[in-house]
């Protein structure tokens, strides 16, 4: 049986071509808006111009330079700006990093404590400046969830916080804004979306038929469209399906009432913090190894995955499981994301991650089964 749950998601999704023009319908007139963005992609692909045109009647200030894996140090400069300018709304324009950065900025600007990093250490967030997004990279699901992941350069930490106060008021999802994505980022986004689905699906069976089939439909769709998007980056229909898949994979709906894992993400965040791999790259490396390592605990779901997602019917149970994992690796590679640490030039020093995870009492996976020691074993399988 799947467990009791309460589900509420307050994010208004505005999806489709030309929807950036709807910003004035979404932000109350007279609000002072902080427009936050990343390294400048929005200035090259016309998204910035569309946002500025839509917000013509508003008093606005801008903050650019939020980097991939948004840094605490950078976000703190935006917190100062938001406080000084007394902004009433923050609009994130960009990918998951800009959005996560904005969630932190919005919470930190109104956080009572002196040390805003405490938010990433689990301190309760009681309020945040209202925020919204114009999403340009389908991957994280941040546009429709209450999570934010922030990195601290000084200490090489990468940590998450969760608060209902940082749900975006709205997210504008115009698939045309994603045409300009580099192949690497499109591939990363596909892997991230697939990994979010696996984290909530490959645990153990609880007869959650709707959640399972939602998850399977997301994975089958990604397998079908993933390689095609890379070949046809300006195909609206492919981009639209990818964008909606990414949102649906991490807006909470496929995860209601079911056990979840998230060890791959935890280990992956360490790989980013220590070796600088992109988030999607870490998942492509860790997930196949984790599935092999956890084969017994995950046997029921791995067999269902082999059957329903990869349609494998022949051979023994072990053969079907191994084949499904191999096909998963091939799928990640087919969207341009290699699956071994050595592919990224990481050959030495992996042990440091087990040490770091020991210090923080890492315990993820179903019932906390993946601790630092198991993470070390999994990483050894990723070479
Ligand atoms: O900074 P700019 O110039 O905008 O360029 C970005 C960046 O270099 C570029 N880009 C984005 N949209 C583009 C574009 N380039 C051309 N055309 C466009 N339309 O892509 C690069 C990567 O962007 P980033 O936002 O870092 O990627 P992503 O959306 O994959 O976000 C990754 C971050 O999200 C976190 C990850 O850990 C990582 O820090 N995650 C957040 C989650 C959440 N909030 O729920 C869950 C995820 O599991 C994940 O951990
Ligand atoms: Zn992810």
Short mmCIF file of C-alpha atoms and ligand atoms in Angstrom, two decimals:
data_model
loop_
_atom_site.label_atom_id
_atom_site.label_comp_id
_atom_site.label_asym_id
_atom_site.label_seq_id
_atom_site.Cartn_x
_atom_site.Cartn_y
_atom_site.Cartn_z
CA UNK A 1 0.00 0.00 0.00
CA UNK A 2 1.21 3.49 -0.63
CA UNK A 3 1.23 5.82 2.36
CA UNK A 4 -1.08 8.67 3.30
CA UNK A 5 -0.23 11.98 1.72
CA UNK A 6 -1.24 15.62 1.50
CA UNK A 7 -0.46 17.30 -1.78
CA UNK A 8 -0.76 20.96 -2.64
CA UNK A 9 1.14 22.81 -5.31
CA UNK A 10 0.37 26.50 -5.61
CA UNK A 11 2.49 27.34 -8.69
CA UNK A 12 0.63 28.82 -11.64
CA UNK A 13 2.10 27.45 -14.86
CA UNK A 14 1.79 29.62 -17.96
CA UNK A 15 2.92 27.45 -20.85
CA UNK A 16 3.53 28.12 -24.52
CA UNK A 17 4.76 30.40 -27.29
CA UNK A 18 4.71 34.11 -26.63
CA UNK A 19 3.72 33.80 -22.98
CA UNK A 20 6.45 36.12 -21.63
CA UNK A 21 4.14 38.93 -22.75
CA UNK A 22 1.73 37.85 -20.00
CA UNK A 23 4.04 39.09 -17.22
CA UNK A 24 1.85 42.16 -16.48
CA UNK A 25 -1.08 39.83 -15.79
CA UNK A 26 1.04 37.93 -13.28
CA UNK A 27 2.88 40.61 -11.27
CA UNK A 28 0.65 43.19 -9.52
CA UNK A 29 0.92 46.66 -11.08
CA UNK A 30 3.05 49.08 -9.09
CA UNK A 31 5.34 46.36 -7.69
CA UNK A 32 9.06 47.05 -7.73
CA UNK A 33 10.65 44.08 -9.50
CA UNK A 34 14.16 42.69 -9.25
CA UNK A 35 15.01 40.91 -12.52
CA UNK A 36 17.65 38.26 -11.79
CA UNK A 37 19.55 36.32 -14.42
CA UNK A 38 22.66 34.29 -15.13
CA UNK A 39 25.74 34.75 -17.27
CA UNK A 40 24.05 36.45 -20.19
CA UNK A 41 22.39 33.77 -22.36
CA UNK A 42 19.11 35.69 -22.06
CA UNK A 43 20.68 38.73 -23.71
CA UNK A 44 21.67 36.67 -26.77
CA UNK A 45 18.45 34.72 -27.36
CA UNK A 46 15.96 37.56 -27.10
CA UNK A 47 14.47 36.49 -23.76
CA UNK A 48 15.80 39.55 -21.93
CA UNK A 49 14.28 41.88 -24.52
CA UNK A 50 10.92 40.16 -24.21
CA UNK A 51 11.01 40.45 -20.41
CA UNK A 52 12.00 44.12 -20.46
CA UNK A 53 9.28 44.90 -23.03
CA UNK A 54 6.65 43.10 -20.95
CA UNK A 55 7.70 44.92 -17.75
CA UNK A 56 7.75 48.37 -19.37
CA UNK A 57 5.29 49.86 -16.91
CA UNK A 58 7.17 48.62 -13.82
CA UNK A 59 9.91 50.05 -11.68
CA UNK A 60 12.71 47.46 -12.11
CA UNK A 61 16.24 46.76 -10.92
CA UNK A 62 18.53 44.06 -12.32
CA UNK A 63 20.99 41.56 -10.93
CA UNK A 64 23.00 39.47 -13.41
CA UNK A 65 25.78 36.95 -12.97
CA UNK A 66 24.15 34.12 -11.02
CA UNK A 67 26.39 31.26 -12.05
CA UNK A 68 25.57 27.56 -12.71
CA UNK A 69 25.39 25.89 -9.27
CA UNK A 70 24.53 29.30 -7.81
CA UNK A 71 26.98 30.57 -5.26
CA UNK A 72 26.03 31.77 -1.83
CA UNK A 73 28.60 34.53 -2.12
CA UNK A 74 26.97 35.86 -5.32
CA UNK A 75 23.45 35.49 -3.98
CA UNK A 76 24.37 37.48 -0.87
CA UNK A 77 25.20 40.47 -3.09
CA UNK A 78 21.71 40.20 -4.55
CA UNK A 79 20.23 39.99 -1.04
CA UNK A 80 21.84 43.36 -0.26
CA UNK A 81 20.44 44.83 -3.46
CA UNK A 82 16.94 43.48 -2.81
CA UNK A 83 17.00 44.94 0.71
CA UNK A 84 18.44 48.29 -0.35
CA UNK A 85 15.97 48.69 -3.20
CA UNK A 86 13.06 47.35 -1.14
CA UNK A 87 11.83 45.21 -4.05
CA UNK A 88 8.41 43.63 -3.81
CA UNK A 89 8.97 40.82 -6.29
CA UNK A 90 11.91 38.88 -7.74
CA UNK A 91 11.71 37.50 -11.27
CA UNK A 92 14.17 34.72 -12.12
CA UNK A 93 14.97 34.58 -15.82
CA UNK A 94 17.08 31.56 -16.74
CA UNK A 95 17.72 27.95 -15.77
CA UNK A 96 17.46 26.08 -12.51
CA UNK A 97 20.50 27.85 -11.07
CA UNK A 98 19.01 31.31 -11.47
CA UNK A 99 15.74 30.08 -10.04
CA UNK A 100 17.38 28.36 -7.07
CA UNK A 101 19.53 31.44 -6.47
CA UNK A 102 16.41 33.60 -6.48
CA UNK A 103 14.63 31.29 -4.03
CA UNK A 104 17.54 31.70 -1.64
CA UNK A 105 17.76 35.48 -2.20
CA UNK A 106 14.01 35.84 -1.59
CA UNK A 107 14.22 33.88 1.66
CA UNK A 108 17.50 35.39 2.88
CA UNK A 109 16.35 38.98 2.32
CA UNK A 110 13.64 38.51 4.97
CA UNK A 111 15.45 36.01 7.20
CA UNK A 112 15.71 37.20 10.80
CA UNK A 113 19.08 35.58 11.58
CA UNK A 114 22.42 37.30 10.91
CA UNK A 115 23.96 34.27 9.20
CA UNK A 116 21.89 33.56 6.09
CA UNK A 117 23.78 30.31 5.40
CA UNK A 118 21.74 28.84 8.27
CA UNK A 119 18.89 28.55 5.77
CA UNK A 120 20.95 25.89 3.97
CA UNK A 121 21.65 24.19 7.29
CA UNK A 122 17.95 23.64 7.98
CA UNK A 123 16.89 26.84 9.80
CA UNK A 124 13.17 27.45 9.37
CA UNK A 125 12.19 29.93 6.69
CA UNK A 126 9.13 31.90 7.81
CA UNK A 127 8.78 34.29 4.88
CA UNK A 128 10.21 35.23 1.50
CA UNK A 129 9.85 37.99 -1.04
CA UNK A 130 7.33 36.75 -3.65
CA UNK A 131 9.07 35.32 -6.71
CA UNK A 132 8.28 34.06 -10.19
CA UNK A 133 10.19 32.67 -13.13
CA UNK A 134 10.71 32.73 -16.85
CA UNK A 135 12.35 29.33 -17.32
CA UNK A 136 14.86 28.84 -20.14
CA UNK A 137 16.24 25.37 -19.36
CA UNK A 138 14.04 22.33 -18.70
CA UNK A 139 15.75 20.13 -16.13
CA UNK A 140 15.42 20.79 -12.43
CA UNK A 141 11.67 21.19 -11.87
CA UNK A 142 12.58 24.17 -9.66
CA UNK A 143 9.93 26.16 -11.56
CA UNK A 144 7.20 24.19 -9.78
CA UNK A 145 8.70 23.09 -6.49
CA UNK A 146 9.84 24.39 -3.12
CA UNK A 147 13.49 23.30 -3.37
CA UNK A 148 16.68 25.29 -3.88
CA UNK A 149 20.28 24.12 -4.08
CA UNK A 150 23.06 26.59 -3.30
CA UNK A 151 26.85 26.15 -3.31
CA UNK A 152 29.34 27.82 -1.02
CA UNK A 153 32.63 28.51 -2.69
CA UNK A 154 34.55 29.13 0.54
CA UNK A 155 33.81 25.70 2.01
CA UNK A 156 33.06 23.73 -1.16
CA UNK A 157 29.60 22.82 0.12
CA UNK A 158 26.53 22.24 -2.03
CA UNK A 159 23.33 22.10 -0.01
CA UNK A 160 19.58 22.28 -0.44
CA UNK A 161 16.74 23.89 1.45
CA UNK A 162 13.01 23.44 1.12
CA UNK A 163 10.27 25.87 2.06
CA UNK A 164 6.68 26.43 0.95
CA UNK A 165 7.48 30.16 1.02
CA UNK A 166 9.72 29.82 -2.05
CA UNK A 167 7.26 28.19 -4.40
CA UNK A 168 7.21 30.53 -7.40
CA UNK A 169 3.93 32.47 -7.68
CA UNK A 170 4.07 31.57 -11.36
CA UNK A 171 6.42 30.10 -13.92
CA UNK A 172 6.35 31.01 -17.59
CA UNK A 173 7.42 28.08 -19.75
CA UNK A 174 7.91 29.09 -23.37
CA UNK A 175 9.57 26.20 -25.22
CA UNK A 176 10.95 28.63 -27.82
CA UNK A 177 13.27 30.09 -25.20
CA UNK A 178 15.06 26.71 -25.10
CA UNK A 179 16.03 26.62 -28.80
CA UNK A 180 19.29 28.37 -28.00
CA UNK A 181 20.46 25.82 -25.42
CA UNK A 182 23.88 24.29 -26.07
CA UNK A 183 23.63 20.52 -26.72
CA UNK A 184 25.42 19.87 -23.43
CA UNK A 185 22.74 21.67 -21.43
CA UNK A 186 19.89 20.02 -23.32
CA UNK A 187 21.47 16.62 -22.63
CA UNK A 188 22.04 17.47 -18.96
CA UNK A 189 18.40 18.48 -18.67
CA UNK A 190 17.17 15.22 -20.17
CA UNK A 191 19.33 13.19 -17.78
CA UNK A 192 18.26 15.30 -14.79
CA UNK A 193 14.58 14.82 -15.63
CA UNK A 194 15.07 11.07 -16.07
CA UNK A 195 17.01 10.87 -12.81
CA UNK A 196 14.30 12.75 -10.89
CA UNK A 197 11.83 10.17 -12.12
CA UNK A 198 14.08 7.25 -11.16
CA UNK A 199 14.67 8.69 -7.67
CA UNK A 200 10.93 8.50 -7.01
CA UNK A 201 10.30 5.25 -8.87
CA UNK A 202 13.11 2.72 -8.42
CA UNK A 203 12.64 1.91 -4.74
CA UNK A 204 10.27 -0.96 -3.89
CA UNK A 205 6.73 -1.69 -5.11
CA UNK A 206 3.84 -0.25 -3.05
CA UNK A 207 1.10 -0.78 -5.63
CA UNK A 208 0.97 2.92 -6.47
CA UNK A 209 -0.34 2.38 -9.96
CA UNK A 210 -0.97 5.96 -10.98
CA UNK A 211 2.39 7.22 -9.67
CA UNK A 212 4.21 4.31 -11.35
CA UNK A 213 2.56 4.82 -14.70
CA UNK A 214 3.12 8.58 -14.58
CA UNK A 215 6.79 7.91 -13.92
CA UNK A 216 6.97 5.32 -16.70
CA UNK A 217 5.29 7.69 -19.15
CA UNK A 218 7.85 10.39 -18.38
CA UNK A 219 10.76 7.97 -18.91
CA UNK A 220 9.32 6.49 -22.10
CA UNK A 221 8.70 9.98 -23.48
CA UNK A 222 12.29 11.02 -22.72
CA UNK A 223 13.68 7.89 -24.36
CA UNK A 224 11.59 8.62 -27.44
CA UNK A 225 12.24 12.34 -27.78
CA UNK A 226 15.65 12.80 -26.12
CA UNK A 227 17.91 11.99 -29.07
CA UNK A 228 15.48 13.70 -31.47
CA UNK A 229 15.66 17.01 -29.56
CA UNK A 230 19.43 17.04 -29.98
CA UNK A 231 19.02 16.56 -33.74
CA UNK A 232 16.16 19.03 -34.10
CA UNK A 233 16.76 21.73 -31.51
CA UNK A 234 14.21 24.09 -33.07
CA UNK A 235 11.33 21.62 -33.19
CA UNK A 236 8.57 23.20 -31.09
CA UNK A 237 6.74 19.99 -30.34
CA UNK A 238 9.86 18.18 -29.12
CA UNK A 239 10.93 21.15 -27.00
CA UNK A 240 7.43 21.52 -25.55
CA UNK A 241 7.24 17.86 -24.56
CA UNK A 242 10.69 18.00 -22.99
CA UNK A 243 9.85 21.13 -21.05
CA UNK A 244 6.64 19.72 -19.65
CA UNK A 245 8.32 16.40 -18.83
CA UNK A 246 10.94 18.18 -16.73
CA UNK A 247 8.31 20.11 -14.78
CA UNK A 248 6.14 17.05 -14.19
CA UNK A 249 9.10 14.96 -13.01
CA UNK A 250 9.77 17.16 -9.99
CA UNK A 251 6.63 19.05 -9.04
CA UNK A 252 5.86 16.42 -6.44
CA UNK A 253 3.01 14.69 -8.21
CA UNK A 254 4.77 11.43 -9.19
CA UNK A 255 6.24 11.16 -5.70
CA UNK A 256 3.06 11.32 -3.61
CA UNK A 257 2.74 8.48 -1.13
CA UNK A 258 5.67 6.47 -2.51
CA UNK A 259 9.11 5.70 -1.07
CA UNK A 260 11.91 7.81 -2.53
CA UNK A 261 15.67 7.45 -2.79
CA UNK A 262 17.68 10.62 -3.63
CA UNK A 263 21.06 9.05 -2.83
CA UNK A 264 22.23 9.61 -6.42
CA UNK A 265 21.50 13.31 -6.06
CA UNK A 266 23.29 13.50 -2.73
CA UNK A 267 26.41 11.83 -4.10
CA UNK A 268 26.13 13.86 -7.29
CA UNK A 269 26.11 17.16 -5.41
CA UNK A 270 29.42 16.11 -3.84
CA UNK A 271 30.90 15.39 -7.28
CA UNK A 272 29.90 18.88 -8.38
CA UNK A 273 31.26 20.50 -5.22
CA UNK A 274 34.61 18.68 -5.37
CA UNK A 275 35.24 18.08 -9.09
CA UNK A 276 33.00 20.65 -10.78
CA UNK A 277 30.94 18.24 -12.90
CA UNK A 278 27.61 19.57 -14.18
CA UNK A 279 24.62 18.36 -12.17
CA UNK A 280 23.30 16.20 -15.04
CA UNK A 281 26.73 14.68 -15.62
CA UNK A 282 26.96 13.53 -11.99
CA UNK A 283 23.63 11.75 -12.27
CA UNK A 284 24.57 9.95 -15.50
CA UNK A 285 27.67 8.64 -13.71
CA UNK A 286 26.19 7.69 -10.34
CA UNK A 287 22.75 6.30 -11.20
CA UNK A 288 23.80 3.18 -13.14
CA UNK A 289 26.36 2.28 -10.45
CA UNK A 290 23.84 2.84 -7.68
CA UNK A 291 21.28 0.61 -9.38
CA UNK A 292 23.84 -2.19 -9.66
CA UNK A 293 24.93 -1.71 -6.04
CA UNK A 294 21.31 -1.75 -4.81
CA UNK A 295 20.15 -4.51 -7.13
CA UNK A 296 18.75 -6.74 -4.38
CA UNK A 297 16.92 -4.02 -2.47
CA UNK A 298 15.47 -2.65 -5.70
CA UNK A 299 14.82 -5.98 -7.44
CA UNK A 300 11.02 -5.67 -7.67
CA UNK A 301 11.09 -2.21 -9.16
CA UNK A 302 14.06 -2.95 -11.41
CA UNK A 303 12.12 -5.85 -12.94
CA UNK A 304 9.07 -3.63 -13.43
CA UNK A 305 11.35 -1.00 -15.00
CA UNK A 306 12.90 -3.58 -17.35
CA UNK A 307 9.47 -4.82 -18.36
CA UNK A 308 7.46 -1.62 -18.72
CA UNK A 309 10.04 0.97 -19.72
CA UNK A 310 12.46 -1.13 -21.77
CA UNK A 311 10.01 -3.91 -22.73
CA UNK A 312 12.51 -6.65 -21.89
CA UNK A 313 10.86 -10.03 -21.66
CA UNK A 314 13.52 -12.66 -22.46
CA UNK A 315 16.22 -14.03 -20.19
CA UNK A 316 16.58 -14.52 -16.43
CA UNK A 317 15.65 -11.87 -13.88
CA UNK A 318 19.28 -10.89 -13.39
CA UNK A 319 19.83 -10.65 -17.14
CA UNK A 320 16.81 -8.40 -17.58
CA UNK A 321 17.93 -6.13 -14.72
CA UNK A 322 21.47 -5.83 -16.08
CA UNK A 323 20.16 -5.18 -19.59
CA UNK A 324 17.82 -2.44 -18.32
CA UNK A 325 20.74 -0.74 -16.55
CA UNK A 326 22.91 -1.02 -19.68
CA UNK A 327 20.12 0.50 -21.78
CA UNK A 328 19.82 3.33 -19.26
CA UNK A 329 23.54 4.06 -19.62
CA UNK A 330 23.27 3.95 -23.41
CA UNK A 331 20.34 6.33 -23.25
CA UNK A 332 22.34 8.87 -21.20
CA UNK A 333 25.22 8.53 -23.67
CA UNK A 334 22.83 8.94 -26.62
CA UNK A 335 21.92 12.41 -25.33
CA UNK A 336 25.58 13.32 -25.09
CA UNK A 337 26.20 12.71 -21.39
CA UNK A 338 29.03 10.22 -20.66
CA UNK A 339 28.56 7.79 -17.78
CA UNK A 340 32.02 7.23 -16.24
CA UNK A 341 34.11 9.53 -14.04
CA UNK A 342 37.12 8.95 -16.28
CA UNK A 343 35.13 10.48 -19.17
CA UNK A 344 35.34 13.75 -17.22
CA UNK A 345 39.01 13.42 -16.40
CA UNK A 346 38.36 12.41 -12.78
CA UNK A 347 40.81 9.63 -12.09
CA UNK A 348 42.09 10.27 -8.58
CA UNK A 349 40.92 11.64 -5.26
CA UNK A 350 37.43 10.15 -5.33
CA UNK A 351 37.93 8.83 -1.77
CA UNK A 352 37.65 12.35 -0.42
CA UNK A 353 33.91 12.19 -0.99
CA UNK A 354 33.45 9.27 1.39
CA UNK A 355 35.38 11.25 4.01
CA UNK A 356 33.23 14.32 3.48
CA UNK A 357 30.03 12.26 3.67
CA UNK A 358 31.20 10.57 6.87
CA UNK A 359 31.57 13.99 8.50
CA UNK A 360 28.02 15.00 7.58
CA UNK A 361 26.47 11.63 8.59
CA UNK A 362 25.17 11.08 5.06
CA UNK A 363 22.16 8.73 4.98
CA UNK A 364 20.05 8.69 1.83
CA UNK A 365 18.35 6.00 -0.20
CA UNK A 366 15.36 3.97 0.94
CA UNK A 367 15.34 4.02 4.76
CA UNK A 368 18.72 5.75 4.76
CA UNK A 369 20.44 2.62 3.46
CA UNK A 370 23.12 4.55 1.55
CA UNK A 371 25.59 5.93 4.04
CA UNK A 372 29.11 7.23 3.46
CA UNK A 373 30.56 3.72 3.17
CA UNK A 374 28.00 2.62 0.55
CA UNK A 375 28.48 5.92 -1.30
CA UNK A 376 32.21 5.18 -1.41
CA UNK A 377 31.53 1.72 -2.84
CA UNK A 378 29.18 3.17 -5.45
CA UNK A 379 31.73 5.81 -6.44
CA UNK A 380 34.38 3.13 -6.84
CA UNK A 381 32.06 1.56 -9.42
CA UNK A 382 31.86 4.85 -11.35
CA UNK A 383 35.50 5.02 -12.42
O1 LIG B 1 23.95 31.62 -17.05
P1 LIG B 1 23.43 31.70 -18.44
O2 LIG B 1 24.20 32.60 -19.31
O3 LIG B 1 21.95 31.96 -18.48
O4 LIG B 1 23.68 30.24 -19.12
C1 LIG B 1 23.15 29.04 -18.60
C2 LIG B 1 24.19 28.20 -17.88
O5 LIG B 1 25.48 28.46 -18.35
C3 LIG B 1 22.78 28.17 -19.76
N1 LIG B 1 21.43 28.41 -20.28
C4 LIG B 1 20.26 28.36 -19.61
N2 LIG B 1 19.23 28.57 -20.44
C5 LIG B 1 19.76 28.78 -21.67
C6 LIG B 1 21.16 28.69 -21.57
N3 LIG B 1 21.98 28.85 -22.63
C7 LIG B 1 21.40 29.10 -23.81
N4 LIG B 1 20.05 29.18 -23.99
C8 LIG B 1 19.21 29.02 -22.96
N5 LIG B 1 17.88 29.05 -23.14
O6 LIG B 1 22.84 26.85 -19.27
C9 LIG B 1 23.85 26.78 -18.29
C10 LIG B 1 23.39 25.92 -17.13
O7 LIG B 1 22.30 26.54 -16.47
P2 LIG B 1 21.82 26.03 -15.03
O8 LIG B 1 20.70 26.91 -14.61
O9 LIG B 1 22.97 25.87 -14.14
O10 LIG B 1 21.27 24.55 -15.35
P3 LIG B 1 20.13 23.71 -14.69
O11 LIG B 1 18.79 24.24 -15.04
O12 LIG B 1 20.43 22.33 -15.07
O13 LIG B 1 20.30 23.93 -13.12
C11 LIG B 1 21.23 23.20 -12.39
C12 LIG B 1 21.16 23.57 -10.91
O14 LIG B 1 19.90 23.18 -10.34
C13 LIG B 1 20.12 22.36 -9.19
C14 LIG B 1 21.43 21.68 -9.54
O15 LIG B 1 22.03 21.10 -8.43
C15 LIG B 1 22.23 22.83 -10.12
O16 LIG B 1 22.74 23.64 -9.10
N6 LIG B 1 18.96 21.49 -8.95
C16 LIG B 1 17.85 22.06 -8.44
C17 LIG B 1 16.73 21.33 -8.10
C18 LIG B 1 15.52 21.95 -7.54
N7 LIG B 1 15.54 23.24 -7.25
O17 LIG B 1 14.51 21.28 -7.34
C19 LIG B 1 16.70 19.87 -8.26
C20 LIG B 1 17.79 19.34 -9.12
O18 LIG B 1 17.96 17.97 -8.81
C21 LIG B 1 19.09 20.06 -9.01
O19 LIG B 1 19.82 19.63 -7.87
ZN1 LIG B 2 18.48 16.81 -10.35
#
